[in-house]
GROMACS .gro file of C-alpha atoms in nm:
model
  483
    1MET     CA    1  -6.841  -6.667   0.306
    2VAL     CA    2  -6.791  -6.983   0.512
    3ASP     CA    3  -6.769  -6.906   0.885
    4ARG     CA    4  -6.882  -7.238   1.031
    5SER     CA    5  -6.695  -7.563   1.041
    6LEU     CA    6  -6.765  -7.910   1.175
    7SER     CA    7  -6.492  -8.119   1.332
    8ALA     CA    8  -6.456  -8.489   1.255
    9ARG     CA    9  -6.556  -8.570   1.612
   10SER     CA   10  -6.871  -8.355   1.592
   11LEU     CA   11  -6.973  -8.508   1.260
   12GLU     CA   12  -6.917  -8.857   1.402
   13LEU     CA   13  -7.160  -8.779   1.685
   14LEU     CA   14  -7.420  -8.656   1.438
   15LEU     CA   15  -7.376  -8.958   1.213
   16GLY     CA   16  -7.461  -9.205   1.487
   17ASP     CA   17  -7.498  -9.565   1.365
   18TRP     CA   18  -7.487  -9.489   0.994
   19ARG     CA   19  -7.348  -9.814   0.853
   20GLY     CA   20  -7.591 -10.024   0.650
   21ALA     CA   21  -7.585 -10.341   0.443
   22GLY     CA   22  -7.472 -10.167   0.125
   23SER     CA   23  -7.146 -10.002   0.036
   24ALA     CA   24  -6.987  -9.786   0.306
   25TYR     CA   25  -6.943  -9.479   0.088
   26GLU     CA   26  -7.311  -9.478  -0.019
   27ALA     CA   27  -7.430  -9.525   0.340
   28LEU     CA   28  -7.204  -9.243   0.459
   29ALA     CA   29  -7.318  -9.013   0.180
   30ASP     CA   30  -7.685  -9.089   0.252
   31ARG     CA   31  -7.647  -9.008   0.621
   32ILE     CA   32  -7.459  -8.681   0.562
   33ARG     CA   33  -7.722  -8.587   0.302
   34LEU     CA   34  -7.997  -8.635   0.561
   35LEU     CA   35  -7.806  -8.429   0.817
   36ILE     CA   36  -7.790  -8.143   0.567
   37VAL     CA   37  -8.152  -8.177   0.455
   38ASP     CA   38  -8.304  -8.171   0.803
   39GLY     CA   39  -8.078  -7.895   0.929
   40ARG     CA   40  -7.847  -8.077   1.168
   41VAL     CA   41  -7.559  -7.972   0.945
   42PRO     CA   42  -7.645  -7.612   0.847
   43VAL     CA   43  -7.599  -7.492   0.492
   44GLU     CA   44  -7.258  -7.329   0.432
   45THR     CA   45  -7.094  -7.536   0.705
   46ARG     CA   46  -6.745  -7.665   0.620
   47LEU     CA   47  -6.723  -8.043   0.664
   48PRO     CA   48  -6.408  -8.205   0.806
   49ALA     CA   49  -6.125  -8.289   0.574
   50GLU     CA   50  -6.141  -8.632   0.412
   51ARG     CA   51  -5.833  -8.758   0.595
   52ASP     CA   52  -5.958  -8.636   0.936
   53LEU     CA   53  -6.299  -8.796   0.893
   54ALA     CA   54  -6.148  -9.121   0.764
   55ASP     CA   55  -5.922  -9.144   1.068
   56ARG     CA   56  -6.210  -9.067   1.304
   57LEU     CA   57  -6.447  -9.325   1.150
   58GLY     CA   58  -6.186  -9.593   1.094
   59LEU     CA   59  -6.234  -9.585   0.717
   60SER     CA   60  -6.000  -9.554   0.422
   61ARG     CA   61  -5.961  -9.208   0.279
   62THR     CA   62  -6.081  -9.351  -0.052
   63THR     CA   63  -6.418  -9.437   0.106
   64VAL     CA   64  -6.468  -9.088   0.250
   65ALA     CA   65  -6.353  -8.930  -0.078
   66ALA     CA   66  -6.610  -9.140  -0.265
   67ALA     CA   67  -6.885  -9.032  -0.023
   68TYR     CA   68  -6.793  -8.665  -0.064
   69ARG     CA   69  -6.782  -8.709  -0.441
   70ARG     CA   70  -7.130  -8.861  -0.433
   71LEU     CA   71  -7.257  -8.565  -0.230
   72ARG     CA   72  -7.107  -8.325  -0.483
   73GLU     CA   73  -7.284  -8.512  -0.762
   74LEU     CA   74  -7.611  -8.469  -0.571
   75ASP     CA   75  -7.530  -8.099  -0.522
   76HIS     CA   76  -7.512  -8.129  -0.141
   77LEU     CA   77  -7.145  -8.029  -0.121
   78HIS     CA   78  -6.950  -7.772  -0.311
   79SER     CA   79  -6.584  -7.689  -0.308
   80VAL     CA   80  -6.452  -7.349  -0.210
   81ARG     CA   81  -6.087  -7.283  -0.278
   82GLY     CA   82  -5.907  -7.282   0.054
   83SER     CA   83  -6.222  -7.383   0.244
   84GLY     CA   84  -6.268  -7.750   0.160
   85SER     CA   85  -6.611  -7.913   0.126
   86VAL     CA   86  -6.909  -7.698   0.222
   87ALA     CA   87  -7.266  -7.817   0.280
   88ARG     CA   88  -7.536  -7.688   0.049
   89LEU     CA   89  -7.888  -7.763  -0.073
   90PRO     CA   90  -7.968  -7.822  -0.439
   91GLY     CA   91  -8.089  -7.509  -0.612
   92ALA     CA   92  -8.076  -7.271  -0.315
   93PRO     CA   93  -7.838  -7.146  -0.049
   94ALA     CA   94  -8.086  -7.169   0.236
   95MET     CA   95  -8.397  -7.346   0.364
   96LEU     CA   96  -8.650  -7.444   0.099
   97PRO     CA   97  -9.021  -7.459   0.180
   98ILE     CA   98  -9.217  -7.750   0.041
   99PRO     CA   99  -9.432  -7.618  -0.245
  100LEU     CA  100  -9.808  -7.629  -0.194
  101GLU     CA  101  -9.843  -7.838  -0.509
  102SER     CA  102  -9.582  -8.089  -0.390
  103GLU     CA  103  -9.673  -8.455  -0.403
  104TYR     CA  104  -9.486  -8.503  -0.076
  105LEU     CA  105  -9.686  -8.540   0.246
  106ASP     CA  106  -9.521  -8.326   0.514
  107PHE     CA  107  -9.520  -8.479   0.861
  108SER     CA  108  -9.230  -8.268   0.981
  109LYS     CA  109  -9.477  -7.997   1.085
  110ALA     CA  110  -9.674  -8.062   1.401
  111ALA     CA  111  -9.943  -7.795   1.373
  112PRO     CA  112 -10.314  -7.807   1.287
  113SER     CA  113 -10.473  -7.629   0.996
  114ALA     CA  114 -10.638  -7.291   1.045
  115LEU     CA  115 -10.959  -7.244   1.242
  116PRO     CA  116 -11.262  -7.275   1.015
  117TRP     CA  117 -11.391  -6.936   1.134
  118LEU     CA  118 -11.057  -6.758   1.090
  119PRO     CA  119 -11.186  -6.558   0.787
  120ASP     CA  120 -11.466  -6.417   1.003
  121LEU     CA  121 -11.213  -6.313   1.268
  122ALA     CA  122 -11.002  -6.148   0.998
  123ARG     CA  123 -11.299  -5.944   0.877
  124GLN     CA  124 -11.376  -5.834   1.234
  125ALA     CA  125 -11.010  -5.735   1.283
  126ALA     CA  126 -11.020  -5.530   0.964
  127GLU     CA  127 -11.323  -5.345   1.100
  128ASP     CA  128 -11.125  -5.270   1.419
  129LEU     CA  129 -10.825  -5.139   1.226
  130PRO     CA  130 -10.934  -4.776   1.154
  131SER     CA  131 -10.910  -4.678   1.520
  132HIS     CA  132 -10.538  -4.773   1.512
  133LEU     CA  133 -10.439  -4.575   1.203
  134GLY     CA  134 -10.363  -4.247   1.378
  135ASP     CA  135  -9.992  -4.316   1.432
  136ALA     CA  136  -9.701  -4.473   1.245
  137GLY     CA  137  -9.803  -4.828   1.345
  138TYR     CA  138  -9.471  -4.949   1.484
  139ASP     CA  139  -9.558  -5.140   1.802
  140ALA     CA  140  -9.275  -5.304   1.997
  141ILE     CA  141  -9.476  -5.393   2.309
  142GLY     CA  142  -9.826  -5.489   2.186
  143ILE     CA  143 -10.157  -5.308   2.150
  144PRO     CA  144 -10.333  -5.252   2.487
  145SER     CA  145 -10.640  -5.460   2.405
  146LEU     CA  146 -10.435  -5.769   2.319
  147ARG     CA  147 -10.205  -5.737   2.617
  148GLN     CA  148 -10.511  -5.702   2.841
  149ALA     CA  149 -10.669  -6.012   2.684
  150ILE     CA  150 -10.352  -6.216   2.734
  151ALA     CA  151 -10.321  -6.095   3.094
  152ASP     CA  152 -10.685  -6.183   3.160
  153ARG     CA  153 -10.627  -6.531   3.022
  154TYR     CA  154 -10.337  -6.589   3.264
  155THR     CA  155 -10.542  -6.455   3.554
  156ALA     CA  156 -10.831  -6.686   3.472
  157ARG     CA  157 -10.588  -6.981   3.471
  158GLY     CA  158 -10.469  -6.903   3.822
  159LEU     CA  159 -10.181  -6.659   3.764
  160PRO     CA  160 -10.273  -6.295   3.835
  161THR     CA  161 -10.121  -6.087   3.556
  162SER     CA  162 -10.134  -5.723   3.449
  163PRO     CA  163 -10.089  -5.601   3.090
  164ASP     CA  164  -9.752  -5.441   3.170
  165GLN     CA  165  -9.615  -5.792   3.235
  166VAL     CA  166  -9.685  -5.889   2.873
  167MET     CA  167  -9.490  -5.824   2.552
  168VAL     CA  168  -9.643  -5.929   2.219
  169THR     CA  169  -9.395  -6.086   1.976
  170ILE     CA  170  -9.380  -6.221   1.622
  171GLY     CA  171  -9.455  -6.577   1.730
  172ALA     CA  172  -9.313  -6.801   2.002
  173GLN     CA  173  -8.981  -6.857   1.825
  174HIS     CA  174  -8.922  -6.482   1.818
  175ALA     CA  175  -9.009  -6.469   2.189
  176ILE     CA  176  -8.757  -6.742   2.277
  177ALA     CA  177  -8.486  -6.568   2.077
  178LEU     CA  178  -8.557  -6.232   2.244
  179VAL     CA  179  -8.542  -6.376   2.595
  180SER     CA  180  -8.223  -6.562   2.506
  181ARG     CA  181  -8.054  -6.247   2.378
  182ALA     CA  182  -8.163  -6.052   2.685
  183LEU     CA  183  -8.038  -6.303   2.941
  184ILE     CA  184  -7.746  -6.495   2.789
  185ALA     CA  185  -7.388  -6.384   2.734
  186ARG     CA  186  -7.152  -6.589   2.520
  187GLY     CA  187  -7.026  -6.889   2.714
  188ASP     CA  188  -7.311  -6.895   2.966
  189ARG     CA  189  -7.467  -7.233   3.032
  190ALA     CA  190  -7.830  -7.314   2.955
  191VAL     CA  191  -8.010  -7.626   3.074
  192ILE     CA  192  -8.241  -7.789   2.821
  193GLU     CA  193  -8.449  -8.103   2.813
  194ALA     CA  194  -8.331  -8.388   2.590
  195PRO     CA  195  -8.499  -8.436   2.352
  196THR     CA  196  -8.644  -8.091   2.296
  197TYR     CA  197  -8.776  -7.851   2.033
  198PRO     CA  198  -8.489  -7.793   1.785
  199HIS     CA  199  -8.551  -7.424   1.711
  200ALA     CA  200  -8.545  -7.347   2.083
  201TYR     CA  201  -8.199  -7.488   2.140
  202GLU     CA  202  -8.086  -7.319   1.819
  203ALA     CA  203  -8.202  -6.985   1.962
  204LEU     CA  204  -8.013  -7.050   2.285
  205ARG     CA  205  -7.700  -7.144   2.092
  206GLY     CA  206  -7.742  -6.839   1.872
  207ALA     CA  207  -7.726  -6.624   2.184
  208GLY     CA  208  -7.396  -6.791   2.276
  209ALA     CA  209  -7.513  -7.049   2.532
  210ARG     CA  210  -7.337  -7.374   2.611
  211LEU     CA  211  -7.612  -7.634   2.636
  212VAL     CA  212  -7.652  -7.884   2.920
  213GLY     CA  213  -7.906  -8.156   2.845
  214THR     CA  214  -8.114  -8.351   3.097
  215PRO     CA  215  -8.326  -8.651   2.990
  216VAL     CA  216  -8.700  -8.656   2.929
  217VAL     CA  217  -8.864  -8.997   2.899
  218PRO     CA  218  -9.200  -9.035   2.722
  219ARG     CA  219  -9.461  -9.197   2.940
  220GLY     CA  220  -9.523  -9.561   2.855
  221ILE     CA  221  -9.167  -9.635   2.738
  222GLY     CA  222  -8.942  -9.797   2.997
  223ASP     CA  223  -9.124  -9.653   3.297
  224VAL     CA  224  -9.288  -9.963   3.446
  225GLY     CA  225  -9.254  -9.946   3.823
  226VAL     CA  226  -9.046  -9.628   3.800
  227ASP     CA  227  -9.141  -9.278   3.914
  228VAL     CA  228  -9.022  -9.118   3.590
  229ASP     CA  229  -9.155  -8.775   3.679
  230ARG     CA  230  -8.953  -8.766   4.002
  231GLU     CA  231  -8.641  -8.894   3.825
  232GLU     CA  232  -8.672  -8.623   3.560
  233ALA     CA  233  -8.712  -8.356   3.826
  234ASP     CA  234  -8.407  -8.495   4.007
  235GLY     CA  235  -8.209  -8.465   3.684
  236LEU     CA  236  -8.317  -8.107   3.626
  237VAL     CA  237  -8.242  -8.005   3.986
  238GLN     CA  238  -7.896  -8.164   3.969
  239ALA     CA  239  -7.821  -8.002   3.633
  240ILE     CA  240  -7.919  -7.661   3.769
  241ARG     CA  241  -7.714  -7.703   4.086
  242HIS     CA  242  -7.403  -7.845   3.922
  243SER     CA  243  -7.380  -7.645   3.598
  244ASN     CA  244  -7.483  -7.305   3.740
  245PRO     CA  245  -7.683  -7.214   3.427
  246VAL     CA  246  -7.811  -6.866   3.348
  247VAL     CA  247  -8.133  -7.006   3.204
  248ALA     CA  248  -8.324  -7.334   3.187
  249TYR     CA  249  -8.558  -7.386   2.891
  250LEU     CA  250  -8.846  -7.624   2.967
  251MET     CA  251  -9.173  -7.736   2.811
  252PRO     CA  252  -9.373  -7.845   3.118
  253ASP     CA  253  -9.697  -7.928   2.932
  254PHE     CA  254  -9.718  -8.187   2.653
  255GLN     CA  255  -9.350  -8.152   2.578
  256ASN     CA  256  -9.240  -8.144   2.215
  257PRO     CA  257  -9.147  -8.412   2.108
  258THR     CA  258  -9.223  -8.658   2.392
  259GLY     CA  259  -9.572  -8.536   2.486
  260ARG     CA  260  -9.503  -8.568   2.859
  261THR     CA  261  -9.645  -8.333   3.124
  262MET     CA  262  -9.449  -8.238   3.436
  263SER     CA  263  -9.637  -8.273   3.767
  264ARG     CA  264  -9.710  -7.973   3.988
  265GLU     CA  265  -9.476  -8.113   4.253
  266SER     CA  266  -9.188  -8.145   4.008
  267ARG     CA  267  -9.246  -7.796   3.872
  268ALA     CA  268  -9.223  -7.651   4.220
  269ARG     CA  269  -8.902  -7.843   4.295
  270VAL     CA  270  -8.733  -7.729   3.974
  271LEU     CA  271  -8.843  -7.368   4.017
  272ASP     CA  272  -8.719  -7.365   4.377
  273ALA     CA  273  -8.379  -7.501   4.272
  274ALA     CA  274  -8.357  -7.245   3.992
  275ALA     CA  275  -8.446  -6.956   4.225
  276ARG     CA  276  -8.180  -7.064   4.475
  277GLN     CA  277  -7.920  -7.081   4.196
  278GLY     CA  278  -8.021  -6.755   4.026
  279THR     CA  279  -8.129  -6.943   3.712
  280VAL     CA  280  -8.413  -6.798   3.503
  281VAL     CA  281  -8.663  -7.065   3.397
  282ILE     CA  282  -8.808  -7.010   3.050
  283ALA     CA  283  -9.132  -7.211   3.033
  284ASP     CA  284  -9.256  -7.264   2.678
  285GLU     CA  285  -9.633  -7.303   2.711
  286THR     CA  286  -9.730  -7.281   2.346
  287ILE     CA  287  -9.897  -7.622   2.370
  288ALA     CA  288 -10.023  -7.601   2.729
  289ASP     CA  289 -10.385  -7.532   2.632
  290LEU     CA  290 -10.412  -7.839   2.406
  291ASP     CA  291 -10.552  -8.072   2.669
  292ILE     CA  292 -10.727  -8.388   2.549
  293ASP     CA  293 -10.800  -8.581   2.867
  294ARG     CA  294 -10.534  -8.476   3.119
  295VAL     CA  295 -10.648  -8.524   3.478
  296GLY     CA  296 -10.616  -8.232   3.720
  297GLU     CA  297 -10.573  -7.857   3.695
  298TYR     CA  298 -10.245  -7.724   3.560
  299PRO     CA  299 -10.207  -7.347   3.592
  300PRO     CA  300  -9.922  -7.162   3.419
  301MET     CA  301  -9.582  -7.272   3.551
  302ALA     CA  302  -9.517  -6.930   3.706
  303ALA     CA  303  -9.800  -7.005   3.953
  304ASP     CA  304  -9.556  -7.249   4.120
  305GLY     CA  305  -9.253  -7.017   4.129
  306PRO     CA  306  -9.061  -6.754   3.930
  307ALA     CA  307  -9.061  -6.824   3.555
  308VAL     CA  308  -9.070  -6.640   3.224
  309LEU     CA  309  -9.360  -6.772   3.017
  310ILE     CA  310  -9.375  -6.807   2.637
  311GLY     CA  311  -9.707  -6.834   2.456
  312SER     CA  312  -9.852  -6.808   2.106
  313VAL     CA  313 -10.153  -6.891   1.891
  314GLY     CA  314  -9.949  -7.090   1.638
  315LYS     CA  315 -10.075  -7.428   1.762
  316THR     CA  316 -10.428  -7.321   1.851
  317VAL     CA  317 -10.549  -7.065   1.594
  318TRP     CA  318 -10.308  -7.097   1.300
  319GLY     CA  319  -9.933  -7.117   1.241
  320GLY     CA  320  -9.958  -6.858   0.964
  321LEU     CA  321 -10.067  -6.603   1.222
  322ARG     CA  322  -9.729  -6.497   1.358
  323VAL     CA  323  -9.826  -6.367   1.702
  324GLY     CA  324  -9.680  -6.480   2.033
  325TRP     CA  325  -9.600  -6.325   2.369
  326ILE     CA  326  -9.376  -6.317   2.674
  327ARG     CA  327  -9.510  -6.298   3.029
  328ALA     CA  328  -9.239  -6.174   3.268
  329ASP     CA  329  -9.178  -5.928   3.548
  330ARG     CA  330  -9.175  -5.560   3.455
  331PRO     CA  331  -8.796  -5.502   3.469
  332LEU     CA  332  -8.738  -5.786   3.223
  333ILE     CA  333  -9.009  -5.653   2.990
  334ARG     CA  334  -8.823  -5.319   2.983
  335ARG     CA  335  -8.498  -5.500   2.913
  336LEU     CA  336  -8.660  -5.697   2.632
  337LEU     CA  337  -8.775  -5.374   2.470
  338ALA     CA  338  -8.416  -5.255   2.456
  339VAL     CA  339  -8.299  -5.587   2.309
  340ARG     CA  340  -8.578  -5.596   2.052
  341SER     CA  341  -8.535  -5.260   1.882
  342PRO     CA  342  -8.218  -5.347   1.682
  343GLY     CA  343  -8.383  -5.658   1.537
  344ASP     CA  344  -8.740  -5.559   1.454
  345LEU     CA  345  -8.981  -5.272   1.497
  346GLY     CA  346  -9.281  -5.455   1.634
  347THR     CA  347  -9.565  -5.697   1.571
  348PRO     CA  348  -9.811  -5.616   1.288
  349ILE     CA  349 -10.120  -5.436   1.419
  350LEU     CA  350 -10.375  -5.616   1.204
  351GLU     CA  351 -10.255  -5.957   1.321
  352GLN     CA  352 -10.271  -5.842   1.682
  353LEU     CA  353 -10.630  -5.731   1.632
  354LEU     CA  354 -10.714  -6.069   1.485
  355VAL     CA  355 -10.563  -6.250   1.785
  356ALA     CA  356 -10.752  -6.025   2.025
  357ARG     CA  357 -11.072  -6.131   1.848
  358ALA     CA  358 -10.969  -6.497   1.863
  359LEU     CA  359 -10.911  -6.477   2.238
  360GLU     CA  360 -11.271  -6.363   2.281
  361ARG     CA  361 -11.374  -6.709   2.155
  362PHE     CA  362 -11.083  -6.906   2.293
  363ASP     CA  363 -11.297  -7.160   2.479
  364ASP     CA  364 -11.458  -7.249   2.145
  365VAL     CA  365 -11.114  -7.272   1.986
  366LEU     CA  366 -10.989  -7.514   2.250
  367GLU     CA  367 -11.301  -7.728   2.238
  368LEU     CA  368 -11.260  -7.773   1.862
  369ARG     CA  369 -10.889  -7.852   1.895
  370ARG     CA  370 -10.958  -8.099   2.176
  371GLU     CA  371 -11.199  -8.294   1.956
  372GLN     CA  372 -10.958  -8.290   1.661
  373LEU     CA  373 -10.660  -8.400   1.868
  374ARG     CA  374 -10.849  -8.680   2.040
  375ALA     CA  375 -10.957  -8.818   1.703
  376GLY     CA  376 -10.608  -8.774   1.559
  377ARG     CA  377 -10.435  -8.943   1.852
  378ASP     CA  378 -10.671  -9.239   1.855
  379ARG     CA  379 -10.647  -9.285   1.479
  380LEU     CA  380 -10.267  -9.272   1.478
  381GLU     CA  381 -10.244  -9.525   1.761
  382ARG     CA  382 -10.487  -9.758   1.584
  383ARG     CA  383 -10.320  -9.737   1.243
  384VAL     CA  384  -9.969  -9.788   1.380
  385ALA     CA  385 -10.089 -10.089   1.582
  386GLU     CA  386 -10.236 -10.238   1.264
  387LEU     CA  387  -9.945 -10.176   1.025
  388LEU     CA  388  -9.641 -10.142   1.254
  389PRO     CA  389  -9.721 -10.348   1.565
  390GLU     CA  390  -9.355 -10.367   1.668
  391TRP     CA  391  -9.348  -9.991   1.732
  392SER     CA  392  -9.428  -9.845   2.074
  393VAL     CA  393  -9.668  -9.548   2.071
  394PRO     CA  394  -9.710  -9.367   2.406
  395HIS     CA  395 -10.068  -9.266   2.484
  396VAL     CA  396 -10.043  -8.889   2.532
  397ASP     CA  397 -10.299  -8.689   2.731
  398GLY     CA  398 -10.274  -8.385   2.508
  399GLY     CA  399 -10.048  -8.180   2.287
  400ILE     CA  400  -9.976  -8.227   1.918
  401VAL     CA  401  -9.721  -8.511   1.895
  402THR     CA  402  -9.622  -8.853   2.020
  403TRP     CA  403  -9.267  -8.987   2.046
  404VAL     CA  404  -9.273  -9.332   1.889
  405GLY     CA  405  -9.025  -9.600   1.993
  406LEU     CA  406  -8.896  -9.788   1.688
  407GLY     CA  407  -8.718 -10.066   1.875
  408ALA     CA  408  -8.401 -10.015   1.669
  409PRO     CA  409  -8.160  -9.724   1.606
  410VAL     CA  410  -8.278  -9.657   1.251
  411SER     CA  411  -8.465  -9.327   1.265
  412SER     CA  412  -8.237  -9.149   1.017
  413GLN     CA  413  -8.246  -9.442   0.776
  414LEU     CA  414  -8.623  -9.450   0.806
  415ALA     CA  415  -8.646  -9.077   0.729
  416LEU     CA  416  -8.452  -9.132   0.406
  417ALA     CA  417  -8.662  -9.434   0.312
  418ALA     CA  418  -8.985  -9.242   0.384
  419ARG     CA  419  -8.886  -8.971   0.135
  420ARG     CA  420  -8.886  -9.236  -0.136
  421GLU     CA  421  -9.243  -9.313  -0.033
  422GLY     CA  422  -9.349  -8.949  -0.063
  423LEU     CA  423  -9.340  -8.868   0.309
  424ILE     CA  424  -9.133  -8.598   0.482
  425ILE     CA  425  -9.057  -8.686   0.844
  426THR     CA  426  -8.790  -8.562   1.081
  427ALA     CA  427  -8.545  -8.813   1.224
  428GLY     CA  428  -8.528  -8.848   1.602
  429PRO     CA  429  -8.175  -8.706   1.639
  430ARG     CA  430  -8.300  -8.368   1.511
  431PHE     CA  431  -8.449  -8.319   1.858
  432GLY     CA  432  -8.118  -8.373   2.039
  433ILE     CA  433  -7.784  -8.197   2.044
  434ASP     CA  434  -7.552  -8.498   2.032
  435GLY     CA  435  -7.678  -8.741   1.768
  436ALA     CA  436  -7.892  -8.941   2.009
  437PHE     CA  437  -8.256  -9.059   1.968
  438GLU     CA  438  -8.207  -9.283   1.667
  439ARG     CA  439  -8.458  -9.520   1.828
  440PHE     CA  440  -8.738  -9.262   1.817
  441LEU     CA  441  -8.957  -9.085   1.566
  442ARG     CA  442  -9.183  -8.787   1.631
  443LEU     CA  443  -9.527  -8.817   1.475
  444PRO     CA  444  -9.795  -8.545   1.486
  445ILE     CA  445 -10.145  -8.628   1.607
  446CYS     CA  446 -10.295  -8.309   1.459
  447GLN     CA  447 -10.312  -8.412   1.093
  448THR     CA  448 -10.629  -8.497   0.902
  449PRO     CA  449 -10.753  -8.861   0.904
  450GLU     CA  450 -10.660  -8.897   0.536
  451ALA     CA  451 -10.309  -8.763   0.592
  452THR     CA  452 -10.257  -8.986   0.896
  453ASP     CA  453 -10.363  -9.297   0.705
  454ALA     CA  454 -10.138  -9.211   0.411
  455ALA     CA  455  -9.842  -9.132   0.636
  456VAL     CA  456  -9.864  -9.456   0.834
  457GLN     CA  457  -9.894  -9.655   0.513
  458ALA     CA  458  -9.586  -9.480   0.374
  459LEU     CA  459  -9.398  -9.546   0.697
  460ALA     CA  460  -9.492  -9.914   0.681
  461ARG     CA  461  -9.354  -9.939   0.327
  462ALA     CA  462  -9.039  -9.751   0.427
  463TRP     CA  463  -8.994  -9.971   0.732
  464ARG     CA  464  -9.009 -10.286   0.523
  465SER     CA  465  -8.761 -10.140   0.274
  466LEU     CA  466  -8.497 -10.107   0.545
  467ALA     CA  467  -8.460 -10.483   0.552
  468GLY     CA  468  -8.455 -10.507   0.173
  469ALA     CA  469  -8.247 -10.368  -0.108
  470PRO     CA  470  -8.044 -10.043  -0.093
  471LEU     CA  471  -8.249  -9.728  -0.128
  472GLY     CA  472  -8.112  -9.647  -0.473
  473GLU     CA  473  -8.115  -9.306  -0.635
  474PRO     CA  474  -8.252  -9.026  -0.416
  475GLU     CA  475  -8.565  -8.834  -0.501
  476PRO     CA  476  -8.547  -8.457  -0.557
  477GLU     CA  477  -8.486  -8.291  -0.222
  478LEU     CA  478  -8.740  -8.096  -0.026
  479LEU     CA  479  -8.658  -7.937   0.305
  480ALA     CA  480  -8.915  -7.880   0.576
  481SER     CA  481  -8.866  -7.669   0.886
  482VAL     CA  482  -8.941  -7.860   1.206
  483VAL     CA  483  -9.249  -7.719   1.379
   0.00000   0.00000   0.00000
């Protein structure tokens, strides 16, 4: 049953600068198709009526009708009596994972492959399991050994923490959703960075928040002679003071997608403003440990003021290991327990045991990741400079991505062209809430050398095709979840 609809004005914002050199109806259909494929228009969302969209875009109704007809032919729209045109994906009603045997190279996921010694950790965890088999195994808070290990890790990084300030979750995304449901009532405002991690703002929206964006600028793009860090902090402080938000979701370390790190001074300013306003800062630190060559010591954000911290092993150990955590004060942990029980019954015990084992060797984990990321960053910068010298690639000090400046508002067009070259990438506007960021493209630095070379070559071919002939018939669709 269709319960979501998109107004003509909202779709216009998502479309951005969609017009190309070819026919208007094909260009419009291509852009709407991309919006559906990368999740900016969710499946089962009712699109605006043809007449409304034509009026909004300054087109004839015939043009919009032809675009919708083309989307129906491609199985991206279907008609529901009394409900108009509804977005869909070919062959399935929901998100499709890319098959392992797919010939497509997936650069929509910014996450490294599993640790090489992960099988050994799994065997050790299995040996630990018998001592936990005496009860039903439903664990909504986290096994004591893992909570102690997480607390010890925070303490070692400069933030004294006890195990009763930690809740273990089913990954970082689950943690963000839990905190959102615990703190946000429908209609409350939430400050977010722009651009930001898409699934985070989706979780905030899912809890009923009205989003207030404040800009983040990647270092090395447009910041000559400008104190960008101070300007960003000014924007966050003003947004908190003027919008009176319930929460502010931030990624202070190696932000996804820009890769920027917030200074200690700016963190303190933002946390002070939030405390004065009664705003809860949610600091997503899932990438904080992935330092390549950042200068200075950066403790957890809560060392500089009150903040709820989100962590996980998805970017350090393996994304297939769905374990994350929340570090908060004790009253909020109790509140989170009450919020959690209707949705799930706890984090799997065996996976918790595996993570506890991984944390015993976490320095080794980070050293390996540091070497891999340094090599990946340097290779990506070198290959883009060789094949796409007109692009601007910020030199990041850590993290898993870089936010590439294209020099033209063509990110969505490039994403479509790249699919024809066998590459799945996510267009820049996916990381915003208003159709912006068409001049940017997020590229991971955590892929293998072979994958990086192949991806940059595919991007170079796709880039050249934008100035050539129309893209032609689309390839079979694959949908990747942004990570």
